[in-house]
């Protein structure tokens, strides 16, 4: 025990080291942590926290992190408060039965991160064994963890003593290489902690960490950036291409690599017709289903029932997806796709970006929420999340943006913006972009044929939009022509341009002039329309 705990100062009653899926599943059921659904999935409930507690996440501010972390969006914790928190964690773990997994974050053999994850729940240990990469049998003997993550849902933080906000806490100390999670049973906190660590470490090695999905054809890998609801998982899950991963990846000198060994998919209203591969995992032995409603008698699942959570989730090994890569690695990308769900109906279904525009839109991370998706949202609302994953980015977004720009130039990557949102008007007036058109345009971009199409320059955003593509109606390629009132389109376009410009102000002092020049500009005529309306 002392060897694997390696001086943590923890003395549990029992340490269950590297238990496999079968033992963890059995123990989770035996101890009442979960129930067995029809087909063999393990159904669990996370209680109060059914998603990430973003406001309860803290980073220790010390001499190492002072100049490295983007403190504008990363809440700080003092070393003294972390000392107190760690001391109380150590005391809380005494005489408990704990589970520990020794795992890797990252499929790139030159850059993977060895981590040890300590849990007090068997299903949490099963979850993270699904989500990270399990070492080969002969790799355990010399396993030396670089970071330790400890997740204790039963621990309640003290805001005054620990310098946090509530009795829930996620605290990251990069100097001590330690992450402490308490007061939440939502297992995604552990997964995202590994992502946060890699997002901090890898840029210093000129490796790009990305919140994205990746798939690959014969020799044409593609990156898909996109916030929740933009179609990142759906569009990357193409039966004709190999899935490298659906959420977190790195881009090193060796190519693209998955950070994970599994998937963590949204389950709410999951359709067997639209996403058959993911839906099939809900009826597989060992899948962990968080906050999915199950009939207690028949054990049948109701994926449409959101009474436990809108953010119901399923965790399963990537091997459960038929066309998934077993190595989690592929070559350098030929295409980079930025997905947006534009609920204002302004963006074209696809546009080609220059490298400067790609960096601008990467830093912007735009999508839009529609009415009804969140409490209080009654009309389309713009959402900007830098790097398409700001909550997990410890460093300044411009650092990631500059690294991405260098890699795009080095490998001559084609960059595209794809709108999976609305056309013919905003949400409530127009209609959702046809998935068939999106897939046709995306396939044309990936196979290279779209490069030979004729293009026009968008008057507001400056990117190039194809004017004709086989299999796609020409009218849908020109959003303005799909609106019944073109002047209303112009006015809404000008408003969206203003939203982009106002959001980007915080980045202007951190990027080169050519990136600032890639910002959208509403024509004078449309600005006059907006002024008149207001």
Coordinates of C-alpha atoms in Angstrom, one line a residue:
X1 CA 0.0 0.0 0.0
X2 CA 2.8 2.5 0.9
X3 CA 4.4 2.0 -2.5
X4 CA 1.3 2.9 -4.6
X5 CA 0.2 5.7 -2.2
X6 CA 3.8 7.1 -2.4
X7 CA 3.9 9.4 0.6
X8 CA 0.4 10.8 0.4
X9 CA 0.0 10.5 4.1
X10 CA -3.2 8.5 3.7
X11 CA -4.0 5.3 5.6
X12 CA -7.2 3.8 4.4
X13 CA -8.8 0.7 5.9
X14 CA -8.5 -1.0 2.5
X15 CA -7.1 0.1 -0.9
X16 CA -8.7 -1.7 -3.8
X17 CA -6.0 -1.2 -6.4
X18 CA -6.8 -1.4 -10.2
X19 CA -9.9 -3.5 -9.8
X20 CA -11.2 -4.5 -13.2
X21 CA -14.6 -3.7 -14.6
X22 CA -16.3 -6.9 -13.4
X23 CA -15.3 -6.4 -9.8
X24 CA -16.2 -2.8 -9.8
X25 CA -19.6 -3.4 -11.4
X26 CA -20.3 -6.2 -8.9
X27 CA -19.3 -4.1 -5.9
X28 CA -21.4 -1.1 -7.1
X29 CA -24.5 -3.2 -7.3
X30 CA -23.7 -5.1 -4.0
X31 CA -23.3 -1.9 -2.1
X32 CA -26.4 -0.2 -3.5
X33 CA -24.5 2.5 -5.5
X34 CA -26.2 1.5 -8.7
X35 CA -28.9 -0.7 -10.3
X36 CA -28.8 -3.0 -13.3
X37 CA -30.8 -1.9 -16.3
X38 CA -32.2 -4.1 -19.1
X39 CA -29.2 -5.1 -21.2
X40 CA -26.7 -4.8 -18.3
X41 CA -25.9 -1.1 -18.0
X42 CA -25.3 0.3 -14.5
X43 CA -27.7 3.0 -13.6
X44 CA -26.6 5.6 -11.0
X45 CA -27.9 8.9 -9.6
X46 CA -25.7 11.8 -8.7
X47 CA -28.1 13.6 -6.5
X48 CA -27.8 17.4 -6.2
X49 CA -25.1 17.8 -8.8
X50 CA -26.1 16.6 -12.2
X51 CA -23.4 18.6 -14.0
X52 CA -20.1 20.3 -13.5
X53 CA -19.9 22.8 -10.6
X54 CA -18.0 25.4 -12.6
X55 CA -18.2 28.1 -9.9
X56 CA -16.7 25.7 -7.3
X57 CA -13.5 25.0 -9.3
X58 CA -10.3 26.7 -8.0
X59 CA -6.6 26.8 -9.0
X60 CA -3.9 27.4 -6.5
X61 CA -2.2 30.7 -7.2
X62 CA 1.5 30.5 -6.4
X63 CA 4.9 31.3 -7.9
X64 CA 4.5 28.6 -10.6
X65 CA 1.0 29.5 -11.7
X66 CA 1.1 33.3 -11.2
X67 CA 2.2 34.1 -14.7
X68 CA 0.9 31.0 -16.4
X69 CA -2.8 30.9 -15.6
X70 CA -5.5 33.1 -17.1
X71 CA -6.9 34.4 -13.8
X72 CA -9.7 36.3 -15.6
X73 CA -11.7 33.0 -15.9
X74 CA -9.9 30.8 -13.3
X75 CA -10.9 31.3 -9.7
X76 CA -7.9 31.3 -7.4
X77 CA -7.2 29.5 -4.1
X78 CA -4.3 30.4 -1.8
X79 CA -1.7 27.8 -0.9
X80 CA -2.7 28.1 2.8
X81 CA -6.3 27.3 2.0
X82 CA -5.2 24.3 -0.1
X83 CA -3.0 23.2 2.8
X84 CA -6.1 23.2 5.1
X85 CA -8.2 21.4 2.4
X86 CA -5.6 18.7 1.8
X87 CA -5.1 18.1 5.6
X88 CA -8.9 17.6 5.9
X89 CA -9.0 15.3 2.9
X90 CA -6.3 13.2 4.5
X91 CA -8.2 12.9 7.7
X92 CA -11.5 12.1 5.9
X93 CA -9.8 9.2 4.0
X94 CA -8.5 7.6 7.2
X95 CA -10.1 4.2 7.8
X96 CA -12.2 4.3 4.6
X97 CA -12.3 1.7 1.9
X98 CA -10.9 3.4 -1.2
X99 CA -10.5 2.5 -4.9
X100 CA -7.4 3.5 -6.9
X101 CA -6.8 3.3 -10.6
X102 CA -3.5 3.8 -12.3
X103 CA -4.3 5.2 -15.7
X104 CA -2.9 7.2 -18.6
X105 CA -4.3 10.5 -20.0
X106 CA -3.4 10.5 -23.7
X107 CA -2.8 7.9 -26.4
X108 CA 0.5 9.4 -27.7
X109 CA 3.1 7.1 -26.2
X110 CA 5.6 10.0 -26.1
X111 CA 3.4 12.4 -24.2
X112 CA 0.8 10.5 -22.2
X113 CA 0.3 11.5 -18.6
X114 CA 0.3 8.8 -15.9
X115 CA -2.3 9.6 -13.2
X116 CA -3.6 7.8 -10.2
X117 CA -7.3 8.4 -9.4
X118 CA -8.5 7.7 -5.9
X119 CA -12.3 7.3 -5.3
X120 CA -14.6 6.3 -2.4
X121 CA -17.3 5.0 -4.8
X122 CA -16.9 1.8 -6.9
X123 CA -18.9 3.2 -9.8
X124 CA -16.7 6.3 -9.9
X125 CA -13.7 4.0 -10.2
X126 CA -15.5 2.1 -13.0
X127 CA -16.4 5.4 -14.7
X128 CA -12.8 6.7 -14.8
X129 CA -11.5 3.2 -15.9
X130 CA -13.8 3.5 -18.9
X131 CA -12.9 7.1 -19.6
X132 CA -9.1 7.1 -19.4
X133 CA -6.6 4.7 -20.9
X134 CA -5.8 1.5 -19.1
X135 CA -2.1 0.4 -19.0
X136 CA -1.0 -2.9 -20.5
X137 CA -0.4 -5.5 -17.8
X138 CA 3.4 -5.1 -18.0
X139 CA 3.2 -1.3 -17.5
X140 CA 2.0 -1.4 -14.0
X141 CA 5.3 -2.5 -12.5
X142 CA 7.0 0.7 -13.3
X143 CA 4.0 3.0 -13.1
X144 CA 5.0 6.4 -11.7
X145 CA 2.0 8.8 -11.4
X146 CA 2.7 12.5 -12.3
X147 CA -0.6 13.7 -10.9
X148 CA -3.0 12.4 -8.3
X149 CA -6.8 13.1 -8.4
X150 CA -8.9 12.3 -5.3
X151 CA -12.7 12.4 -5.5
X152 CA -14.6 12.1 -2.2
X153 CA -18.3 12.9 -2.7
X154 CA -18.9 12.6 1.1
X155 CA -16.5 15.3 1.9
X156 CA -18.0 18.7 2.7
X157 CA -15.8 21.7 2.3
X158 CA -15.9 24.7 4.7
X159 CA -15.8 28.0 2.7
X160 CA -14.2 29.9 5.5
X161 CA -11.5 27.4 6.3
X162 CA -10.8 26.3 2.7
X163 CA -11.3 29.5 0.8
X164 CA -14.0 28.2 -1.5
X165 CA -17.6 29.1 -2.2
X166 CA -19.7 26.3 -0.9
X167 CA -19.4 22.7 0.5
X168 CA -18.5 21.6 -3.0
X169 CA -15.0 22.1 -4.1
X170 CA -12.7 21.2 -7.0
X171 CA -9.2 22.4 -6.3
X172 CA -6.2 22.0 -8.6
X173 CA -2.6 22.5 -7.3
X174 CA -0.3 22.3 -10.3
X175 CA 2.8 22.7 -8.1
X176 CA 1.9 19.7 -5.9
X177 CA 0.4 17.9 -8.9
X178 CA -2.7 17.2 -6.9
X179 CA -6.5 17.6 -7.6
X180 CA -9.0 17.4 -4.8
X181 CA -12.7 17.0 -5.5
X182 CA -15.3 17.0 -2.7
X183 CA -19.1 17.4 -2.2
X184 CA -20.3 16.2 -5.6
X185 CA -21.1 12.8 -7.1
X186 CA -21.0 14.0 -10.7
X187 CA -18.3 11.8 -12.2
X188 CA -17.5 14.2 -15.0
X189 CA -15.5 16.4 -12.6
X190 CA -12.8 13.7 -12.5
X191 CA -12.6 13.4 -16.3
X192 CA -12.5 17.2 -16.8
X193 CA -9.8 17.5 -14.2
X194 CA -7.5 15.3 -16.4
X195 CA -8.4 17.6 -19.4
X196 CA -7.5 20.7 -17.3
X197 CA -4.1 19.2 -16.3
X198 CA -3.2 18.4 -19.9
X199 CA -4.4 21.8 -21.1
X200 CA -1.9 23.3 -18.6
X201 CA 1.0 21.0 -19.3
X202 CA 1.0 20.4 -23.1
X203 CA 1.3 23.9 -24.5
X204 CA 4.7 24.2 -22.8
X205 CA 5.8 21.2 -25.0
X206 CA 4.3 22.9 -28.2
X207 CA 1.5 20.3 -28.1
X208 CA -2.0 21.6 -28.8
X209 CA -4.8 20.4 -26.4
X210 CA -8.3 20.6 -27.9
X211 CA -11.9 20.2 -26.8
X212 CA -12.9 18.5 -30.0
X213 CA -13.8 15.2 -31.7
X214 CA -11.6 13.6 -34.4
X215 CA -12.2 11.1 -37.1
X216 CA -10.1 9.8 -40.0
X217 CA -10.5 8.3 -43.5
X218 CA -7.7 6.6 -45.2
X219 CA -5.2 9.4 -44.7
X220 CA -7.4 12.4 -44.1
X221 CA -7.9 13.1 -40.4
X222 CA -10.4 15.8 -39.4
X223 CA -10.8 17.9 -36.2
X224 CA -14.3 18.9 -35.1
X225 CA -14.6 21.8 -32.7
X226 CA -18.0 22.7 -31.2
X227 CA -19.8 23.5 -28.1
X228 CA -22.7 21.5 -26.7
X229 CA -25.6 21.2 -29.2
X230 CA -23.6 21.9 -32.3
X231 CA -23.5 18.3 -33.6
X232 CA -19.8 17.5 -32.7
X233 CA -20.5 14.0 -31.6
X234 CA -23.1 13.2 -34.3
X235 CA -21.1 14.6 -37.3
X236 CA -17.9 12.9 -36.2
X237 CA -19.6 9.6 -35.8
X238 CA -19.5 8.7 -39.5
X239 CA -19.7 4.9 -40.3
X240 CA -17.4 5.4 -43.3
X241 CA -14.6 6.9 -41.2
X242 CA -12.7 5.8 -38.1
X243 CA -13.6 7.5 -34.9
X244 CA -10.5 8.5 -32.9
X245 CA -12.4 10.1 -30.1
X246 CA -15.5 12.3 -29.3
X247 CA -14.3 14.9 -26.9
X248 CA -10.7 15.6 -25.9
X249 CA -7.5 15.4 -28.1
X250 CA -4.0 16.6 -28.5
X251 CA -2.0 17.5 -31.6
X252 CA 1.7 16.7 -31.3
X253 CA 4.6 16.2 -33.7
X254 CA 3.3 12.7 -34.1
X255 CA -0.2 13.7 -35.2
X256 CA -3.6 13.7 -33.4
X257 CA -4.2 11.6 -30.3
X258 CA -7.2 10.9 -28.0
X259 CA -6.8 11.9 -24.4
X260 CA -9.3 9.3 -23.4
X261 CA -10.1 5.6 -23.8
X262 CA -13.8 6.0 -23.7
X263 CA -16.8 8.3 -24.3
X264 CA -19.1 10.4 -22.1
X265 CA -22.2 11.0 -24.2
X266 CA -25.4 12.9 -23.5
X267 CA -28.3 10.4 -23.2
X268 CA -31.3 12.7 -23.0
X269 CA -33.7 12.1 -26.0
X270 CA -31.0 9.9 -27.6
X271 CA -32.4 8.5 -30.8
X272 CA -31.7 4.9 -32.0
X273 CA -32.4 6.1 -35.6
X274 CA -30.2 9.2 -35.5
X275 CA -27.3 7.9 -33.3
X276 CA -27.6 4.1 -33.4
X277 CA -24.0 3.4 -32.3
X278 CA -24.3 5.5 -29.2
X279 CA -27.8 4.3 -28.4
X280 CA -26.6 0.7 -28.5
X281 CA -24.3 1.4 -25.6
X282 CA -27.3 2.0 -23.3
X283 CA -28.0 -1.7 -23.6
X284 CA -24.5 -3.0 -23.1
X285 CA -23.1 -4.6 -20.0
X286 CA -20.9 -2.2 -18.0
X287 CA -22.0 1.1 -19.5
X288 CA -22.4 3.7 -16.6
X289 CA -25.7 5.7 -17.0
X290 CA -25.9 8.8 -14.9
X291 CA -29.4 10.1 -14.0
X292 CA -31.2 8.1 -16.7
X293 CA -34.7 7.2 -15.6
X294 CA -35.4 3.4 -15.4
X295 CA -38.6 1.5 -14.7
X296 CA -38.0 -0.2 -11.4
X297 CA -39.9 -3.3 -12.5
X298 CA -39.1 -3.9 -16.1
X299 CA -35.6 -2.2 -15.9
X300 CA -36.4 -0.5 -19.3
X301 CA -34.8 2.9 -19.8
X302 CA -36.7 6.1 -20.7
X303 CA -34.2 8.3 -22.4
X304 CA -36.8 11.0 -22.9
X305 CA -37.5 11.5 -19.2
X306 CA -35.6 14.5 -17.9
X307 CA -37.1 14.4 -14.4
X308 CA -33.7 13.4 -12.9
X309 CA -31.6 15.7 -15.1
X310 CA -31.5 17.3 -18.5
X311 CA -27.8 16.4 -18.5
X312 CA -28.2 12.6 -18.3
X313 CA -25.0 10.9 -19.4
X314 CA -23.5 7.6 -20.4
X315 CA -19.9 6.5 -20.0
X316 CA -18.5 3.5 -21.9
X317 CA -15.2 2.4 -23.4
X318 CA -14.6 3.6 -26.9
X319 CA -14.4 -0.1 -28.0
X320 CA -18.2 -0.1 -27.7
X321 CA -18.3 2.0 -30.9
X322 CA -17.9 -0.3 -33.9
X323 CA -15.7 1.9 -36.1
X324 CA -13.5 3.3 -33.3
X325 CA -9.7 3.3 -33.3
X326 CA -8.1 0.9 -30.9
X327 CA -4.9 3.0 -30.7
X328 CA -6.5 6.4 -30.3
X329 CA -4.0 7.9 -32.7
X330 CA -3.9 9.1 -36.3
X331 CA -1.8 11.4 -38.5
X332 CA -2.0 15.2 -38.9
X333 CA -5.3 16.6 -40.0
X334 CA -6.2 17.8 -43.5
X335 CA -9.3 19.6 -42.4
X336 CA -10.4 21.5 -39.3
X337 CA -14.1 22.0 -38.8
X338 CA -15.6 24.7 -36.4
X339 CA -19.2 23.9 -35.7
X340 CA -21.7 26.5 -34.6
X341 CA -25.5 26.3 -34.0
X342 CA -26.4 29.8 -35.1
X343 CA -30.0 30.4 -33.8
X344 CA -30.1 33.8 -35.5
X345 CA -30.1 32.3 -39.0
X346 CA -27.2 34.5 -40.2
X347 CA -24.3 32.1 -40.8
X348 CA -24.1 30.1 -44.0
X349 CA -24.2 26.2 -43.9
X350 CA -20.4 26.2 -44.6
X351 CA -17.7 28.7 -45.2
X352 CA -13.9 28.5 -45.8
X353 CA -11.7 30.3 -43.3
X354 CA -8.2 31.8 -43.7
X355 CA -5.8 30.9 -41.0
X356 CA -6.3 34.4 -39.4
X357 CA -10.1 33.9 -39.5
X358 CA -9.7 30.4 -38.1
X359 CA -7.8 31.8 -35.1
X360 CA -10.4 34.6 -34.7
X361 CA -13.3 32.1 -34.6
X362 CA -11.4 29.7 -32.4
X363 CA -10.9 32.4 -29.8
X364 CA -14.5 33.5 -30.2
X365 CA -16.0 30.0 -29.8
X366 CA -19.4 31.1 -31.0
X367 CA -22.7 29.3 -30.8
X368 CA -26.2 30.3 -29.7
X369 CA -28.8 29.0 -27.2
X370 CA -32.4 28.8 -28.2
X371 CA -35.5 29.4 -26.2
X372 CA -36.3 26.7 -23.7
X373 CA -32.8 25.2 -23.5
X374 CA -32.2 26.9 -20.1
X375 CA -34.3 28.6 -17.5
X376 CA -34.9 32.2 -18.5
X377 CA -33.8 31.8 -22.1
X378 CA -36.9 33.1 -24.1
X379 CA -35.2 34.1 -27.4
X380 CA -31.9 33.2 -29.2
X381 CA -28.9 34.1 -27.1
X382 CA -25.3 34.3 -28.3
X383 CA -22.8 32.2 -26.4
X384 CA -19.0 32.6 -26.7
X385 CA -16.6 30.1 -25.1
X386 CA -13.0 30.7 -26.0
X387 CA -11.2 27.8 -27.6
X388 CA -14.6 26.0 -27.6
X389 CA -13.9 25.0 -24.0
X390 CA -13.0 28.0 -21.8
X391 CA -13.9 26.4 -18.5
X392 CA -11.1 23.8 -19.0
X393 CA -8.4 26.2 -20.3
X394 CA -6.0 27.3 -17.5
X395 CA -3.8 29.4 -19.8
X396 CA -4.8 32.5 -21.8
X397 CA -6.8 31.6 -24.9
X398 CA -4.4 33.5 -27.1
X399 CA -1.7 31.0 -26.2
X400 CA -3.8 28.1 -27.5
X401 CA -4.8 30.2 -30.5
X402 CA -1.2 31.0 -31.5
X403 CA -0.2 27.3 -31.2
X404 CA -3.2 26.3 -33.3
X405 CA -2.3 28.9 -36.0
X406 CA 1.2 27.6 -36.2
X407 CA 0.1 24.0 -36.6
X408 CA -2.5 24.9 -39.3
X409 CA 0.2 26.7 -41.3
X410 CA 2.8 23.9 -40.7
X411 CA 0.5 21.2 -42.0
X412 CA -1.4 23.2 -44.6
X413 CA -4.8 22.4 -43.0
X414 CA -8.1 23.6 -44.7
X415 CA -10.3 25.3 -42.1
X416 CA -14.1 25.4 -42.3
X417 CA -17.0 27.0 -40.4
X418 CA -20.1 24.8 -40.4
X419 CA -23.5 26.1 -39.2
X420 CA -25.8 23.4 -37.9
X421 CA -28.3 26.0 -36.7
X422 CA -31.1 27.9 -38.4
X423 CA -31.8 29.0 -41.9
X424 CA -34.7 31.0 -43.4
X425 CA -34.9 33.2 -40.3
X426 CA -34.0 33.0 -36.6
X427 CA -35.3 30.3 -34.3
X428 CA -39.0 30.6 -34.1
X429 CA -39.3 31.8 -37.7
X430 CA -36.9 29.8 -39.8
X431 CA -36.1 26.1 -39.6
X432 CA -33.1 23.9 -38.6
X433 CA -30.4 23.4 -41.2
X434 CA -31.2 20.1 -43.0
X435 CA -28.8 17.4 -41.7
X436 CA -28.6 16.0 -45.2
X437 CA -27.3 19.3 -46.6
X438 CA -24.8 19.5 -43.7
X439 CA -23.5 16.0 -44.3
X440 CA -23.2 16.6 -48.0
X441 CA -21.2 19.8 -47.6
X442 CA -19.1 18.3 -44.9
X443 CA -18.3 15.3 -47.0
X444 CA -17.3 17.6 -49.9
X445 CA -15.0 19.5 -47.6
X446 CA -13.4 16.3 -46.2
X447 CA -12.9 14.6 -49.7
X448 CA -11.4 17.9 -51.1
X449 CA -14.0 18.4 -53.8
X450 CA -15.4 21.6 -52.1
X451 CA -12.1 23.3 -52.8
X452 CA -12.8 23.4 -56.5
X453 CA -16.2 25.0 -56.0
X454 CA -16.9 28.7 -56.9
X455 CA -17.0 31.0 -53.8
X456 CA -18.3 34.4 -52.9
X457 CA -17.1 36.6 -50.0
X458 CA -19.5 37.1 -47.2
X459 CA -20.0 40.9 -46.9
X460 CA -20.1 40.8 -43.1
X461 CA -17.7 38.1 -42.0
X462 CA -15.3 38.1 -44.9
X463 CA -15.1 34.3 -45.2
X464 CA -15.6 32.5 -48.5
X465 CA -19.0 30.8 -49.1
X466 CA -19.5 28.3 -51.9
X467 CA -22.2 29.3 -54.4
X468 CA -23.0 25.9 -55.9
X469 CA -22.4 22.4 -54.6
X470 CA -23.8 19.1 -56.1
X471 CA -26.7 17.8 -54.0
X472 CA -27.3 21.0 -52.1
X473 CA -29.9 23.6 -53.1
X474 CA -28.1 26.8 -54.1
X475 CA -30.6 29.0 -52.1
X476 CA -29.5 27.5 -48.8
X477 CA -25.9 28.5 -49.5
X478 CA -27.0 32.2 -49.4
X479 CA -28.7 32.8 -46.0
X480 CA -30.0 36.2 -46.9
X481 CA -32.0 34.8 -49.8
X482 CA -33.7 32.3 -47.5
X483 CA -35.3 35.1 -45.4
X484 CA -38.7 36.5 -46.4
X485 CA -37.4 40.0 -45.4
X486 CA -33.8 40.6 -46.6
X487 CA -33.6 43.9 -44.7
X488 CA -34.5 42.0 -41.5
X489 CA -31.6 39.7 -42.3
X490 CA -29.2 42.6 -42.8
X491 CA -30.2 44.2 -39.4
X492 CA -29.8 40.9 -37.6
X493 CA -26.5 40.3 -39.3
X494 CA -25.3 43.7 -38.1
X495 CA -26.4 42.8 -34.5
X496 CA -24.5 39.5 -34.6
X497 CA -21.4 41.3 -35.9
X498 CA -21.6 43.7 -32.9
X499 CA -21.8 40.7 -30.5
X500 CA -18.7 39.2 -32.0
X501 CA -16.8 42.5 -31.8
X502 CA -17.8 43.2 -28.2
X503 CA -16.8 39.7 -27.2
X504 CA -13.4 39.9 -28.8
X505 CA -12.4 43.2 -27.1
X506 CA -10.7 41.2 -24.3
X507 CA -8.5 39.4 -26.8
X508 CA -7.4 42.4 -28.9
X509 CA -4.3 43.2 -26.9
X510 CA -3.1 39.6 -27.0
X511 CA -3.3 38.9 -30.8
X512 CA -1.5 40.1 -33.9
X513 CA -3.0 42.8 -36.1
X514 CA -3.8 40.3 -38.9
X515 CA -6.1 38.4 -36.4
X516 CA -7.8 41.6 -35.4
X517 CA -8.3 42.4 -39.1
X518 CA -10.2 39.1 -39.5
X519 CA -13.0 40.4 -37.3
X520 CA -16.4 40.8 -39.0
X521 CA -17.5 44.2 -40.1
X522 CA -21.1 45.1 -40.9
X523 CA -21.6 47.2 -44.1
X524 CA -22.6 50.8 -43.4
X525 CA -26.0 50.2 -45.0
X526 CA -26.8 47.5 -42.5
X527 CA -25.5 49.5 -39.6
X528 CA -27.9 52.3 -40.6
X529 CA -30.8 49.7 -40.5
X530 CA -29.9 48.8 -37.0
X531 CA -29.7 52.4 -35.9
X532 CA -33.0 53.2 -37.4
X533 CA -34.7 50.2 -35.7
X534 CA -33.3 51.2 -32.3

